[in-house]
């Protein structure tokens, strides 16, 4: 592109133009000032020409036409180097004004938008102006001549007396600027004489006269007359005032040039046109020519060069002052420079360039560094304007720049200017990064300038391809700091804010925090606290910062907030963090909760518990919804229902991200309760999300809350006050240590019917800032759909409630329920139900999750004290408290019809607790009740109670039962009790066998094996009992009796003759719990007669109170159910007959009759075959028999056999015993034979016995073991799964029991 | 890298890992097991690539990276280079190792091989069992390759092909 | 004094997220160093995207002097896995050899750190051993040249 149209090109064309020095008399100024313009100001609009179209010839006679041209007019007094301080002040003003202009409230554009826009759009517009001003501050230096006046305009007013002399006086030397005096430039310059006539003073004759006089003195064409103020009344209006841009101080611009009418206007224009085209340009052209000839004469050509070199070498000893030797205007160097500059100003850049080059070497040799730099600068610019050899251009600029810097402070300014030009040069060639670095080099120690330069540099980085955003940001921050240093806070804020967009969202927390924090601080300084707070908020949750920083941030933040005076309400305040996912809402519709613990229980569990109690959900829904359905659409079913006067609880979790403690106060819910009205229906009809716009004032607020995510001063307290009547919400205070997390429960209690909306939560951070966090609707939405999936009409997490009018609500409480108990512990508890409201509730039902643990007693045993109520009474009133079958099973417990709770009188009801099994047990109780008055929307409610119980293991009991061979229907019971507690010791009290067909009896008194009745911790006890089945045969009523164990037989395990009363296992709690145990074990054993249940009742040893388990007396009952009595085979038999006989063998052998009673315990027909062996291999059989017996799985039989032997020996005499031992050991048994059939087969009905006669013949006295027979049995059809052993072994073989018969010789 | 470990240990570790993932953790979900094993391989490859690319100039293009895998990376892992590298110049590379050491001690009846096994491990035919077991062992190296490449900035999908044992070829498909 | 020489080292992930940044100055100029490191990423990008413009040899991990700030020198290193190491030194006559050597050792430390199975790729490096190792490397920096 044409260099002249580049920014730099335009700048040069503007700035490097001929200067016209103006000298004028006070009267001239005076008449000009009528227009509130100085003379120069009056002319200046007409000094720049866009198409002046003047033909020019270069030094080498090439014609070209000059189009754009400009003159710079200065008063002679202004033609000097400006004072640095003044210049600085001026620049500062510029910056400050710029700062005032830009508004700090609107957000700066995001850098991505900046990238989209053009360069001019990116940068603040005032940079250009600033740069221009900066350049201006360096004008009129003597080392370069393009600022030196080309012409001098002498102006005299027609009112002056002796104007001719005035002209002469004007140009006497003492008034002239130093440049002309000290010989830096040629004092004899082109002069132009102007006579200014004010038409208001007088007519023009006088002026014309003077003019002719002038012409005669100064020559005709150097003199001109200018008439101004031609309009008598100062009311010349112009659409756009040409002078306005030239007035630096903004004065009312309409009066500018108000006396100058149109032909004045034109006159001035013509004057300037004429001046520049007819005089100045030709003069310069002329001068260029002359100088060029001189230069080429003295310097061009080899000879001159060498001569020049020699000459310079000659004056080597020049003092090395920074700007080298002094060059007078007459010196050839100055002339070359002037030539170059004139050529440059007339756009003859080749000529300029050649001369600059020529001179630069000279200056270099002369070490005239400043001049050298200046020339280098011009070379660069000339190259640029010629748009050739860019590298060299840049090199020159750099060279100039560094040279300026080299000569120290005086060069600094020039360096800056040079730098600016250089930067422009680089910019036009899109070398933005280089430009940026140049900017960086420009900024010296003077902070304000460097701030501006850095900012410009940052924009260069942004413009560079690809944009270097990080550097952009960094330099913005740097310049921001500089701005701050010199109190240009607004600029600082601007820069920082434009940097924000770069750093946001990146993981460089330190930088981000720094930026935001300082913006906040500075806004604070400016008193724009809202914005300050806004930015401070960004850094509040700086968990990555050090503790000190966090404190610092927080403190400053709070200070600023306090400065504001008002209390801010900040949406989504970061301190503390609200864990929205932890949000949990608990409220009572038709489901009420006795304790928060109960509310946490999963709905499904309650559901399963309640389903057969409440009148089936579907009907339940309709029977209160069809009331509604008139005024409420179906959507209503998705919305929650809560009851006026009952609190809605919201659990929400707060987390402190910082390491420092923060104090949170007055945490409460933001709610709106729009009182029920017609528009509610419409709102309802319009669905869940539009629900937020319910209620007049609330709607607007929530709308704001929804869409506007930066803070707003909403006044919740307002609608608090307005709605105070309609609901109350709780307030919580707490303080969070570093990194702590806490869950807070907040409640809101609606008072009137309507629609309650929980919008969010508000809290106060250290008493200064109010934080708001609204539970946003989409979160709710999600939950809402989830809710829809569930059948029930109330999704938990939807925060919109339909408040219905107050209902009676039961409060339930179980007295003295321990949280710890030992297994088997039986307690007597009382359930208390209260109803605060005056309406009655009725038709109560109750259900308990696990009747093994909790059982419902009868009203009357409220009074009865425990455990004595369980003690056995006389048989007469024993029938009093029998397990009432209604509360046995899992079914719902119905309170008596007439029970209705009202007012203050609570309903008390007894409960039995039995810690059935060790472990952590959760008990769920739900009470169903119906409203007294039919009008209420909700017909029924349920009260849900939940308790946790820890059950510790106490006693492990196990029973082993084995049939006793010698007697039918008798069993040996071995009870093993282990005290598995750590510290407790128990006193075994009684063992009861359940069911009337069993009788249990002590085999051996307890004292003998167990002198101290208390079982210490870890101690084990095993003792034996005799269990007798007193059942004749299988009858139907036995079956029933097993179902309801009314009777039982007990054994006191207490010390001998202790009169402690036995407990009646048939009384309600024990019986019920026993039944539950049976149920728990399952129906499988049901009706299997071969099983027996035991209940072991123990009590804690009196003297030690069990810790954690409160008030004695205690009772422990341990239930063992379905202990199977059936041994390995269903067949049991007994050989019956005499044990000792006397016979005279001399007479004959002896026939002995015996009988065998066989019992079939299987409930199927069994066929049994008895085989007897002859005596030959009997001994073998004996041994074999014994072995088989001893290896019998139930090892106790062995023990039993021994015991019986002992008995036998007791029965027989010692002698016989000794002999018996001998006979057994020494010689084989004397032979006896089985007489009668060797094999008998019989059929046995189930549960029946039969007798088989046996006969043996004995031939000699002795002791005989009649065990050498075998029973083969087969159960014909065992279809009963109950008796495993019997079923599994449908047939088998049994060795005979030893039966010792001693036959003695009868004397 | 002073620390070294015996190859047999590595081999048995690999087999153990595979077996425990296939038979214990995700016994009945082979896809899941495969994914887990592959993920482990990915991490290993990710870290190894970090280590083995030290002291070497950055790769200018994908081919260089692949070559690195074939040469240095492979020889670091298996003390041998990939024997044959093929590419279609459209982002698919086939790295063939004629004697892949992790399969060297694995006896698989080559007849019963159905092609790209580590891709479809769904085939339940009994004669395919061995092949499946093998393919399970190949998810780990696949993961290693994928991890290494993705750490080098080349997202890709890697699969193995054991149609002709003991040669094993890994197919790398670079995600465009 | 060698430990004065390096004022800051940083590991920056391939998404230009800081994985590890540690300054070794008494003064509290962490922020400035953050800025310097952050800016240097621009230069790294520039170097990598058009290496011919910047004089650095093609694709070498060592990127050389990224840019000199007023009183720092910033050197860069880009691993094959697009992880950047930045080191900021104070003394202005650092020998490239030293820096290369430093980076080599630093890279080794980094590799060991990320090879820790408990390290999540792309997350900040919190291993203490790594920090210790880095500080020793930093302390020993330039000793070879100094002594």
Tab-separated table of N, CA and C in Angstrom, chain C residues 2 16 28 36 40 42 64 71-72 88 113 120 123 130 140-141:
chain	number	residue	atom	x	y	z
C	2	UNK	N	25.464	-20.632	43.795
C	2	UNK	CA	24.665	-21.339	42.786
C	2	UNK	C	23.174	-21.351	43.130
C	16	UNK	N	-1.214	-26.558	28.893
C	16	UNK	CA	-0.699	-25.336	29.505
C	16	UNK	C	-1.236	-25.136	30.919
C	28	UNK	N	8.896	-12.663	48.259
C	28	UNK	CA	7.574	-13.187	47.929
C	28	UNK	C	7.182	-12.702	46.532
C	36	UNK	N	5.817	-14.781	34.722
C	36	UNK	CA	6.904	-15.001	33.759
C	36	UNK	C	6.750	-16.369	33.116
C	40	UNK	N	6.011	-17.207	29.258
C	40	UNK	CA	6.993	-17.952	28.462
C	40	UNK	C	6.287	-19.012	27.620
C	42	UNK	N	3.802	-18.627	25.810
C	42	UNK	CA	3.575	-18.052	24.487
C	42	UNK	C	4.784	-18.288	23.601
C	64	UNK	N	16.068	-23.711	24.515
C	64	UNK	CA	16.992	-22.598	24.663
C	64	UNK	C	16.373	-21.439	25.407
C	71	UNK	N	15.356	-8.745	34.500
C	71	UNK	CA	16.457	-9.275	35.308
C	71	UNK	C	16.398	-10.787	35.415
C	72	UNK	N	15.717	-11.418	34.491
C	72	UNK	CA	15.691	-12.879	34.505
C	72	UNK	C	16.039	-13.397	33.122
C	88	UNK	N	13.616	-20.379	35.376
C	88	UNK	CA	13.908	-18.945	35.407
C	88	UNK	C	15.172	-18.748	36.216
C	113	UNK	N	8.714	-39.229	38.776
C	113	UNK	CA	7.546	-38.768	39.540
C	113	UNK	C	6.256	-39.270	38.883
C	120	UNK	N	-1.814	-39.238	39.091
C	120	UNK	CA	-2.838	-39.160	38.039
C	120	UNK	C	-2.294	-38.271	36.920
C	123	UNK	N	-2.588	-34.244	36.466
C	123	UNK	CA	-2.854	-33.566	37.739
C	123	UNK	C	-1.547	-33.004	38.298
C	130	UNK	N	9.744	-35.882	44.819
C	130	UNK	CA	10.040	-35.103	43.611
C	130	UNK	C	10.505	-33.703	44.003
C	140	UNK	N	22.364	-27.786	42.940
C	140	UNK	CA	23.630	-28.184	42.304
C	140	UNK	C	23.786	-27.526	40.942
C	141	UNK	N	22.802	-26.704	40.562
C	141	UNK	CA	22.858	-26.145	39.206
C	141	UNK	C	24.070	-25.227	39.073
